[in-house]
Coordinates of C-alpha atoms in Angstrom, one line a residue:
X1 CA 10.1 -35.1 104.8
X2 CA 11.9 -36.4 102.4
X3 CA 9.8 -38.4 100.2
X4 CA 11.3 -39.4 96.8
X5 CA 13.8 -42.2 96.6
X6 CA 15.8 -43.2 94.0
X7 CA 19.5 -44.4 93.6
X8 CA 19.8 -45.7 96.6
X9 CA 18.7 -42.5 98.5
X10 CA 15.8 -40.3 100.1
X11 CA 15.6 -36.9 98.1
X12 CA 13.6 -33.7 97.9
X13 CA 11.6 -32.1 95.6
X14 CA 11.3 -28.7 94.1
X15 CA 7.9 -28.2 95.2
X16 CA 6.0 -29.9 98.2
X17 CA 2.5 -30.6 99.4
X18 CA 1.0 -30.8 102.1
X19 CA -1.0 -34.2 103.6
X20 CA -4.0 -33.5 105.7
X21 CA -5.8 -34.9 107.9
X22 CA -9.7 -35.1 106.8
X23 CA -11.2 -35.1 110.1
X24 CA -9.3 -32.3 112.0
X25 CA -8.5 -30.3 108.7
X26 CA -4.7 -30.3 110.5
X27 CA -1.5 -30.7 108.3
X28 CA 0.4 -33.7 109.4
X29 CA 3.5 -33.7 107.1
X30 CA 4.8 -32.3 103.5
X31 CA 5.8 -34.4 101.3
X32 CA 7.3 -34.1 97.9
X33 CA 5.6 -33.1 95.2
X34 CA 7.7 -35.4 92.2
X35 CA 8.3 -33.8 88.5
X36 CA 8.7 -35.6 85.3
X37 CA 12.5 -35.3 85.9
X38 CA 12.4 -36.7 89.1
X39 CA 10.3 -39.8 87.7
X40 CA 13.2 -40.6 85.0
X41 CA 15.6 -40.6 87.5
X42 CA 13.6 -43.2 89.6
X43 CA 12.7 -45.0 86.6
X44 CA 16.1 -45.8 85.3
X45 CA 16.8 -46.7 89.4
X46 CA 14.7 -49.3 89.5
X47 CA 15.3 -50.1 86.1
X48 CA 18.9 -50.3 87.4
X49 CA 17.3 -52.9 90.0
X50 CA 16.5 -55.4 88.1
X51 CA 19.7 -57.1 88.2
X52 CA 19.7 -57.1 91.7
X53 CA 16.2 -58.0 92.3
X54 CA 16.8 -61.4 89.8
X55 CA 20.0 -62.0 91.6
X56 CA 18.5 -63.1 95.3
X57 CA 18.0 -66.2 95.5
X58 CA 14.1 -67.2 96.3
X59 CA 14.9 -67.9 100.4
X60 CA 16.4 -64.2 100.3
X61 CA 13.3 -62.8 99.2
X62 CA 11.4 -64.6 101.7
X63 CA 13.7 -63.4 104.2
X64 CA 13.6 -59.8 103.6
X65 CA 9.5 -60.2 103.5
X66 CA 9.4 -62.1 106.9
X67 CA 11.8 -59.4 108.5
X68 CA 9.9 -56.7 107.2
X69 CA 6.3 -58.3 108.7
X70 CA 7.7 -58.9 111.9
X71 CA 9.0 -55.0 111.4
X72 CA 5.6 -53.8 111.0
X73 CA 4.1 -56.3 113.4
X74 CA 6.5 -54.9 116.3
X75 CA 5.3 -51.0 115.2
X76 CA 1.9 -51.6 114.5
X77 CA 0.3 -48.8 116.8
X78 CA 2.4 -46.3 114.8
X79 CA 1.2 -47.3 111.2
X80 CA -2.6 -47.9 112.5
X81 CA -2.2 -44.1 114.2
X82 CA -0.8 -43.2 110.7
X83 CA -3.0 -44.7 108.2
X84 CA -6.0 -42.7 111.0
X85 CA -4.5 -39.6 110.1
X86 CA -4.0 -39.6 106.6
X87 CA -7.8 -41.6 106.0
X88 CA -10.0 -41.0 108.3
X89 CA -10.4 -44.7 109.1
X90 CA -11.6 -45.7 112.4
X91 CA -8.5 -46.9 114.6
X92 CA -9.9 -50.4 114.9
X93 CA -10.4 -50.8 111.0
X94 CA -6.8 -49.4 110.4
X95 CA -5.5 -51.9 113.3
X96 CA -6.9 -54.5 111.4
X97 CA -5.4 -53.0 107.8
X98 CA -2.3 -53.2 109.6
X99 CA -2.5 -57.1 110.7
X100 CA -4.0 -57.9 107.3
X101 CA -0.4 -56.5 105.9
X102 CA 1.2 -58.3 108.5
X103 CA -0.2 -61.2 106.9
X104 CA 0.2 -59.9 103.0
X105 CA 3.7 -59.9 103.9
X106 CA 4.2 -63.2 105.1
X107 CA 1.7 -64.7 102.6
X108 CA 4.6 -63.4 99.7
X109 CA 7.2 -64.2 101.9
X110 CA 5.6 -68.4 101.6
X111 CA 5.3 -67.8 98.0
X112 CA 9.1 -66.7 97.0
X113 CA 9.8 -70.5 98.0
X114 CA 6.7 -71.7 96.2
X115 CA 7.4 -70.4 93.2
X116 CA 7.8 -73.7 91.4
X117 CA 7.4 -75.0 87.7
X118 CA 6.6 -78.5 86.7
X119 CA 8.3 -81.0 84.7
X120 CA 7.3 -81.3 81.4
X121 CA 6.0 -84.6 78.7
X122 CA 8.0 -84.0 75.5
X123 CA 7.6 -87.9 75.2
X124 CA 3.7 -87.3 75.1
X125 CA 4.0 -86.5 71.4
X126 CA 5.6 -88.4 68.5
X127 CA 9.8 -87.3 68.2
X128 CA 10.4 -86.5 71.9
X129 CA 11.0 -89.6 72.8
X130 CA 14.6 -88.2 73.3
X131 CA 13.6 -85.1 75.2
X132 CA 12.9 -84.3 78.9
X133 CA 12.9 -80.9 80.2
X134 CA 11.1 -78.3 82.8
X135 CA 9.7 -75.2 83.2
X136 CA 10.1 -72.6 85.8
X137 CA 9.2 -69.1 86.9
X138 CA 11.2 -66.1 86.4
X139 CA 10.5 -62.3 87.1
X140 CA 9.4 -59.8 85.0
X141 CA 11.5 -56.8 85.4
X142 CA 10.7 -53.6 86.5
X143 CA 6.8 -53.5 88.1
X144 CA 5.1 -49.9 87.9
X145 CA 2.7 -50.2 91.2
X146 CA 0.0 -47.3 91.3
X147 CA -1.9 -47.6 95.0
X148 CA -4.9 -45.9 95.9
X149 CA -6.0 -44.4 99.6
X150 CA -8.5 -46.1 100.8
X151 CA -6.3 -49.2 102.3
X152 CA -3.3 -47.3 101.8
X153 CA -1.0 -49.7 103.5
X154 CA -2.3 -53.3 102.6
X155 CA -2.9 -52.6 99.3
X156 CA 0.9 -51.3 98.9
X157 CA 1.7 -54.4 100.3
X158 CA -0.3 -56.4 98.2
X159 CA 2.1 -55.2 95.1
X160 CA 5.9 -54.6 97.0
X161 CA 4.9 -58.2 98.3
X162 CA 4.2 -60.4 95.5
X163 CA 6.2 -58.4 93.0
X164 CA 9.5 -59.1 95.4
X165 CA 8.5 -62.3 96.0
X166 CA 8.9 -62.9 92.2
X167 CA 12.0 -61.3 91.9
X168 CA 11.1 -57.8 90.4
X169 CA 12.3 -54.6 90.8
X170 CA 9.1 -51.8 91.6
X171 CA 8.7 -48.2 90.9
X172 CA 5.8 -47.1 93.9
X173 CA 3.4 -44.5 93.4
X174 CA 1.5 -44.3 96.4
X175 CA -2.0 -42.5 96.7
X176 CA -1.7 -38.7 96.6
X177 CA -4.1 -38.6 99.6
X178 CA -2.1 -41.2 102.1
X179 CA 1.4 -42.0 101.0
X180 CA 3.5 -41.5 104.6
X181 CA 2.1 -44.8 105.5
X182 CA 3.4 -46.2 102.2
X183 CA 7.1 -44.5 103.0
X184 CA 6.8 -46.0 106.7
X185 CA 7.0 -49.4 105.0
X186 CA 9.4 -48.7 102.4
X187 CA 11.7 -47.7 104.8
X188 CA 11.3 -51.4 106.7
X189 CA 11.4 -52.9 103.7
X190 CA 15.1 -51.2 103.2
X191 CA 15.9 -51.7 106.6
X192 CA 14.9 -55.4 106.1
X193 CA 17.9 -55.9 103.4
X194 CA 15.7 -55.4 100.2
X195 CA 18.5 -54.4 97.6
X196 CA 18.7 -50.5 97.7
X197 CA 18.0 -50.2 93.5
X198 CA 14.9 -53.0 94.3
X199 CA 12.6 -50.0 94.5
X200 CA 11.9 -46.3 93.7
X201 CA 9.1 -44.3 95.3
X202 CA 7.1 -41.4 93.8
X203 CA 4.9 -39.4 95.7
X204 CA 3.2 -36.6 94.5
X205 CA -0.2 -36.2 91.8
X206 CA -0.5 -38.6 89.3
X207 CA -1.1 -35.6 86.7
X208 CA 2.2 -34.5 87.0
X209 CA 4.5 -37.5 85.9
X210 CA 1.9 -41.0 85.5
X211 CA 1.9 -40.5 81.6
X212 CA 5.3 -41.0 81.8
X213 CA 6.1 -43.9 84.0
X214 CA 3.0 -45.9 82.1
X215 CA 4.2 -45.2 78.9
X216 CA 7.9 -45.6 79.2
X217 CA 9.2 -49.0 77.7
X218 CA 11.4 -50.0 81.2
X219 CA 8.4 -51.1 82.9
X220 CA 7.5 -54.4 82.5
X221 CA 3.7 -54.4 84.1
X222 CA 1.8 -51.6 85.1
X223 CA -0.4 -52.7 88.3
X224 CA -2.9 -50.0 89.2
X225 CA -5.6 -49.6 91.9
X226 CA -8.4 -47.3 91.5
X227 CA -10.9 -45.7 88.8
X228 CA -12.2 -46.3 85.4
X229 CA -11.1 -43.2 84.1
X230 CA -7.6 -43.2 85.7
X231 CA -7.6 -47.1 84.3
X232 CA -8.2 -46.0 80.5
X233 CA -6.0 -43.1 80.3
X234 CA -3.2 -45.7 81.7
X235 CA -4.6 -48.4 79.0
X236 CA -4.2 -46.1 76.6
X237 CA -0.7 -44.3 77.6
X238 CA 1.1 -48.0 78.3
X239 CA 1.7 -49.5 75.0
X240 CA 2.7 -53.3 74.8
X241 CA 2.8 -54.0 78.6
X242 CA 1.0 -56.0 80.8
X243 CA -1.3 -54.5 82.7
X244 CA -3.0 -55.4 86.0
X245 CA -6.3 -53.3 87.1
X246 CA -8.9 -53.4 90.0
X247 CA -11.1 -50.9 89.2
X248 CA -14.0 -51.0 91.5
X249 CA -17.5 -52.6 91.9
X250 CA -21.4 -52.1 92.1
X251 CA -21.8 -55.3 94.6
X252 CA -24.8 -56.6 94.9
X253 CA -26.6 -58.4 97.8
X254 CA -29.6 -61.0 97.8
X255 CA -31.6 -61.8 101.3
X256 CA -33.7 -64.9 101.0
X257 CA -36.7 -65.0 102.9
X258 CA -35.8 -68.1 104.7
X259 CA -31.8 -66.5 105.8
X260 CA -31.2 -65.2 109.0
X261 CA -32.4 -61.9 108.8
X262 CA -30.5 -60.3 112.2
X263 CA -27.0 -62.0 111.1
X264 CA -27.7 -61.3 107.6
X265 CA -28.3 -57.2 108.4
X266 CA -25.5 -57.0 110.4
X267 CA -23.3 -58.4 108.1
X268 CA -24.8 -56.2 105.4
X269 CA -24.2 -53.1 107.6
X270 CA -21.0 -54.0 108.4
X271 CA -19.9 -54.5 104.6
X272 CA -21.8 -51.7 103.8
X273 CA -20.2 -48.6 106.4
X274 CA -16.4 -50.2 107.1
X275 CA -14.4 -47.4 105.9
X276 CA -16.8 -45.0 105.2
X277 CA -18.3 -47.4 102.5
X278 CA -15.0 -46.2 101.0
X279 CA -13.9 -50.2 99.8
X280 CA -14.3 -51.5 96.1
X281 CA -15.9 -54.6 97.4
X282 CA -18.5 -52.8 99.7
X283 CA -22.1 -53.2 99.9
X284 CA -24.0 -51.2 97.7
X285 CA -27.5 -52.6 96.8
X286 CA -29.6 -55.7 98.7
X287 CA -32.2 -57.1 97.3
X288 CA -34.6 -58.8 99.5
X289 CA -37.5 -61.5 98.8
X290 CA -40.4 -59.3 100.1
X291 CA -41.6 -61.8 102.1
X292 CA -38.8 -60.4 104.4
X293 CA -38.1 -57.1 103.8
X294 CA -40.3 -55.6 106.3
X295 CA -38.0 -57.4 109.4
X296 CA -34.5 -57.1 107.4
X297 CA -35.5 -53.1 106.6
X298 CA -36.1 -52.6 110.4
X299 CA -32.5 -54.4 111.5
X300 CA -30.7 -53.0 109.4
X301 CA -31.5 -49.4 110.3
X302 CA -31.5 -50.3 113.7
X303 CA -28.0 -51.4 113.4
X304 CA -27.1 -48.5 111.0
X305 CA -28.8 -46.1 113.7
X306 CA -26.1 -47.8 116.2
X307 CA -23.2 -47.3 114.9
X308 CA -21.0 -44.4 116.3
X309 CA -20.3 -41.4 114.1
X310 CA -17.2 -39.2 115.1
X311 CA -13.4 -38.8 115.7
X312 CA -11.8 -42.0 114.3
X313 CA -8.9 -42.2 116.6
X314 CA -11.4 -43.4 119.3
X315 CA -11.3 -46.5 119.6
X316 CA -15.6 -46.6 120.3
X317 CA -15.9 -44.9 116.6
X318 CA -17.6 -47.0 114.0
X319 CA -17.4 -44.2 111.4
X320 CA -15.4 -41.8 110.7
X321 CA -15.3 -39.0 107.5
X322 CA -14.3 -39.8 104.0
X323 CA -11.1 -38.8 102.2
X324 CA -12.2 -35.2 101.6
X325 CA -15.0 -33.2 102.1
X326 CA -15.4 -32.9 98.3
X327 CA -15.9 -36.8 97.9
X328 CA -18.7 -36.7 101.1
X329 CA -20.5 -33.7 99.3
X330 CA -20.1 -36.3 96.0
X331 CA -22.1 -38.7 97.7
X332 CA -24.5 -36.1 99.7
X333 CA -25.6 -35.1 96.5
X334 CA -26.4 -38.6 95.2
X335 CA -28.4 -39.2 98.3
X336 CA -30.6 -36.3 97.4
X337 CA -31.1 -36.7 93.7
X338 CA -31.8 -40.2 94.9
X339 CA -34.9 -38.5 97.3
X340 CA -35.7 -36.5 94.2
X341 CA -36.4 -39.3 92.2
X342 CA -38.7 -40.4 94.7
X343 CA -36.4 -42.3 97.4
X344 CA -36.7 -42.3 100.8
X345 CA -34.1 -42.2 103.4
X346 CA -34.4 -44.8 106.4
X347 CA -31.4 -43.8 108.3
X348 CA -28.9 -40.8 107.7
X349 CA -28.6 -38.6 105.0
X350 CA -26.4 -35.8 107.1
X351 CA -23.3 -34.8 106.3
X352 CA -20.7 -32.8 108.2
X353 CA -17.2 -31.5 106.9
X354 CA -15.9 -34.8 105.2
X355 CA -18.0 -36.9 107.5
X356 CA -21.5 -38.6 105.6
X357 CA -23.7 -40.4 108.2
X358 CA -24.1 -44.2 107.0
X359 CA -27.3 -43.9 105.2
X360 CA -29.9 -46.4 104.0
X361 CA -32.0 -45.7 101.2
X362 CA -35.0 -47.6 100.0
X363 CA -37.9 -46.8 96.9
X364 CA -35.1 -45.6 94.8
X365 CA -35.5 -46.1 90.6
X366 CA -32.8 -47.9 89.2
X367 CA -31.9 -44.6 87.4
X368 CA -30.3 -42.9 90.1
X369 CA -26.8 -42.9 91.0
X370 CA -26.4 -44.7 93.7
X371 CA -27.8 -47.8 92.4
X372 CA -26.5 -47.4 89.2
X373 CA -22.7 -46.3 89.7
X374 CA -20.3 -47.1 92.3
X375 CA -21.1 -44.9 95.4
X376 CA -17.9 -45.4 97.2
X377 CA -19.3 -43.8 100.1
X378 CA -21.7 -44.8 103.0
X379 CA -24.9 -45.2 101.4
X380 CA -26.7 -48.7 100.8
X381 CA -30.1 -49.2 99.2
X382 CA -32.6 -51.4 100.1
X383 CA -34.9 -53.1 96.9
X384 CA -37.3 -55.7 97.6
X385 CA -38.1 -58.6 95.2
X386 CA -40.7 -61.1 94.3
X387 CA -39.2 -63.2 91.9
X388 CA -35.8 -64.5 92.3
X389 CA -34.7 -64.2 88.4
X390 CA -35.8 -60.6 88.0
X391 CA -33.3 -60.4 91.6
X392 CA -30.8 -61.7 89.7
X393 CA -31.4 -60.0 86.4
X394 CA -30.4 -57.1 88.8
X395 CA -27.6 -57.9 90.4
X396 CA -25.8 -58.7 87.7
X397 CA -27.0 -55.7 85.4
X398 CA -24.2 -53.5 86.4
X399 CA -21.2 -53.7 84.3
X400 CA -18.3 -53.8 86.6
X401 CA -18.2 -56.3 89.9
X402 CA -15.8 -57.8 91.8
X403 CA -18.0 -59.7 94.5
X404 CA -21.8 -60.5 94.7
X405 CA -23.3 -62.2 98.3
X406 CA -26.6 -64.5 99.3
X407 CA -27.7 -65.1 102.5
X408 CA -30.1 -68.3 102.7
X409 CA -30.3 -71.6 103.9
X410 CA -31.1 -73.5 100.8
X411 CA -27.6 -75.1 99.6
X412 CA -29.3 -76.0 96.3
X413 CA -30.3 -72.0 96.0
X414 CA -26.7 -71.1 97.4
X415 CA -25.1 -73.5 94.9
X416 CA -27.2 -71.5 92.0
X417 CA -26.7 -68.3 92.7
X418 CA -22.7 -68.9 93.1
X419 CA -23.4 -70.1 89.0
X420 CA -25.6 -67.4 87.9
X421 CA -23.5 -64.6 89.5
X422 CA -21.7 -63.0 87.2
X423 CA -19.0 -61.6 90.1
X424 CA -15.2 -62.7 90.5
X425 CA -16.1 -63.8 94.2
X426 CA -19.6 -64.9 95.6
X427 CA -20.2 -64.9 99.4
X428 CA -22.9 -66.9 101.0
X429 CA -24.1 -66.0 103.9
X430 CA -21.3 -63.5 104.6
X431 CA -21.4 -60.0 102.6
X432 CA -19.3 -58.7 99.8
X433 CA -17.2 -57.3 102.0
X434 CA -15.4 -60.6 102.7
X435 CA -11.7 -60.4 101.5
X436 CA -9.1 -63.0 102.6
X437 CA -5.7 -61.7 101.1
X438 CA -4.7 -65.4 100.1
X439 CA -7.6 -65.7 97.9
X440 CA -7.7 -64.6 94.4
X441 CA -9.0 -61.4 94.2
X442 CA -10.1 -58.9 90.6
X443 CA -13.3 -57.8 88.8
X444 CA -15.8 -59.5 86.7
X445 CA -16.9 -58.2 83.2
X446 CA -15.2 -54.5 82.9
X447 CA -14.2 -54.7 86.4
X448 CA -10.5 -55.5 86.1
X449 CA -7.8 -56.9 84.5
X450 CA -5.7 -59.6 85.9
X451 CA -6.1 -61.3 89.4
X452 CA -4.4 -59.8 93.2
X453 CA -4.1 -61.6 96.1
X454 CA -0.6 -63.0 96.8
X455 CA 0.1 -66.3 95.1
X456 CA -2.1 -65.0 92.0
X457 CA -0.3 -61.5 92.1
X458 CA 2.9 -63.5 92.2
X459 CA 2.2 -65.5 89.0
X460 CA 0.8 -62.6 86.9
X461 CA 4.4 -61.0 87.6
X462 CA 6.4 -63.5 86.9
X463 CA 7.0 -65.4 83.2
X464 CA 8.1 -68.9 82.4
X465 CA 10.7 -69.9 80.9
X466 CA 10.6 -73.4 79.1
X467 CA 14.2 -75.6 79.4
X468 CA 14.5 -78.8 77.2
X469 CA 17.5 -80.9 76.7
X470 CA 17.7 -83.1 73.7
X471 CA 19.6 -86.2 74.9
X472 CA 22.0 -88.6 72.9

């Protein structure tokens, strides 16, 4: 297919690649493969759109975002079959991906008419007695939007939303692995009546042209999604830009002994396994007062143990595989230098092709990888605890999180633990997992830069713009 656009057009590219699917192994499309030369040309497009972007007026934007939701709303079973194929994600987790960009999309489409300043005191200070004046919010520019694969629909949505809500124009490189669900939206988004310079698309690997579109000086904002390493070569590439990053997390869970240990461990399971534990705000590690380890320990494998391992398109399947078989083999080996150190494996521990069995560790050292890095796979680790500040001590000792989680039924411990977490977000009673794409969403410590979620996202591309009169 034709897979770059730019100029108001769909083109080729010299070379192609192909996108597979991870379970089968099968081919499902080509797709271009873009060069350096075919990023300037889509960078000076949607540099070119900016003029065109500024020019609607805020219920326009709105429009176009309501007519592309209902768009992908009236085609959802092709974009959930889509985002199965490219993924590996189980059809009922991409059905749900696909009603939570249903929603991104009409979230933005709220906020291009929300978008409001305030008026502004100048009499509050000595000599502006004779002033009165207002600020408001204007766009940008040109948005750079870099989307990873692991919600490879929503999370394109959660940039193309906010940032044409705000009036900007957007250069899209969708993830390597998964961008035909990314060019299925696009095209609604077109068909919808977004200006034809609005947007450019890229698809392709990042190697081969990102130093380029980071570094340029027509982008405005660079807004990535995905690893530290990526992130720091794109820090260091971008110049004077603003610069948006989610980069991940090491979430950490804490089980009081008086919470409801069954609701608790399937929550836990649940936020540990969606995806294939493939999700930045997964569980990792839960630490439990050992007072009730011994009965959360034995649900949560029992619920682990449940869960149905196989082809994701059926609709039964719990789990399905991971991106590629290299990333499962990644995370097999973690699980058995985590048994080499002395771990022991409660449930799991298998792999097949790209698929990892959901496994639960527990009597691992804090050395080992999967308690010390982001797994980013389906493996959780149990750790028991006596003392709540030592529990604490280690959830927080990782230095990238986005969400932490408590389940209890003190509200004076709850009402703690949401202080002394240091974590963007802090569930109680619900795991990490929890994401409502209205809420303000990013990392704590080294764990991002800049906040997501759609009014947020909407501010940080936007800029205001201060107007005072001086009257006679």
């Amino acid at each position: 297919m034709q897979s770059l656009y730019y100029d108001g057009s769909w083109h080729d590219a010299a070379s192609r690649m192909d996108i597979v699917n991870p379970f089968t192994g099968a081919v499902i499309d080509t797709v271009g493969a873009a060069t350096e030369a075919d990023a300037a040309k889509a960078l000076a497009s949607a540099a070119a759109g900016r003029a065109a972007m500024k020019a609607l007026s805020s219920g326009e934007r709105s429009a176009i975002l309501h007519r592309t939701a209902d768009a992908v709303a009236a085609d959802a079973p092709a974009f959930a079959a889509m985002i199965v194929a490219e993924t590996g994600k189980p059809l009922k987790a991409a059905e749900k991906e696909v009603r939570r960009c249903v929603n991104t999309l009409r979230l933005s489409a709220e906020e291009a008419v929300r978008l409001t300043g305030e008026t502004i005191p100048f009499d509050s200070f000595a000599g502006g007695e004779a002033r009165q004046g207002y600020y408001a919010y204007e766009p940008l520019g040109l948005i750079v939007a870099i989307t990873p694969f692991n919600d490879p629909l929503n999370l394109v949505a959660h940039k193309l939303g906010p940032a044409i809500a705000a009036g900007n124009s957007v250069l899209l490189k969708p993830a390597e692995q998964a961008p035909i669900v990314a060019l299925m939206l696009v095209k609604k988004l077109l068909v919808a009546g977004l200006p034809a310079l609005g947007l450019a698309v890229l698809t392709g690997r990042g190697s081969d042209f990102g130093d380029l579109i980071v570094a340029s000086p027509e982008p405005a904002m660079i807004s990535f999604t995905g690893g530290v390493a990526v992130a720091g070569r794109i820090a260091a590439k971008a110049g004077i830009k603003k610069l948006a990053m989610e980069l991940g997390a090491n979430s950490p869970v804490i089980v009081m002994a008086d919470a409801d240990i069954e609701t608790a461990a399937a929550s836990c399971v649940s936020g540990a396994f969606w995806a294939a534990g493939q999700n930045c705000i997964g569980v990792q590690r839960i630490l439990v007062d050992e007072g009730a380890y011994a009965a959360f320990r034995d649900a949560v494998v029992r619920h682990t143990k449940a869960l149905v391992v196989g082809d994701p398109m059926q609709p039964g399947t719990d789990i399905g595989p991971m991106i590629g078989e290299a990333e499962a083999a990644r995370v097999e080996a973690w699980v058995r230098d985590a048994v080499a150190r002395g771990g022991r494996v409660l449930a799991g521990g298998k792999r097949e092709g790209a698929v990892m069995w959901p496994t639960v560790l527990e009597n691992v050292p804090e050395a080992a990888s999967v308690i010390c890095a982001e797994v980013f796979g389906p493996v959780v680790t149990l750790v028991p605890f006596s003392d709540f500040d030592d529990a604490m001590k280690a959830a927080n000792a990782p230095d990238h999180t986005i969400h932490a989680a408590i389940f209890t039924r003190d509200v004076n411990r709850a009402l703690g633990a949401a202080r002394a977490f240091e974590a963007a977000g802090v569930m109680i009673n619900e795991s990490t997992d929890y994401r409502l794409d209205a809420m303000p969403f990013g990392g704590a410590k080294k764990g991002s830069m800049g906040r997501e979620g759609v009014k947020f996202a909407v501010r940080e591309m936007s800029q205001t713009k201060v107007v005072c009169f001086t009257l006679a």
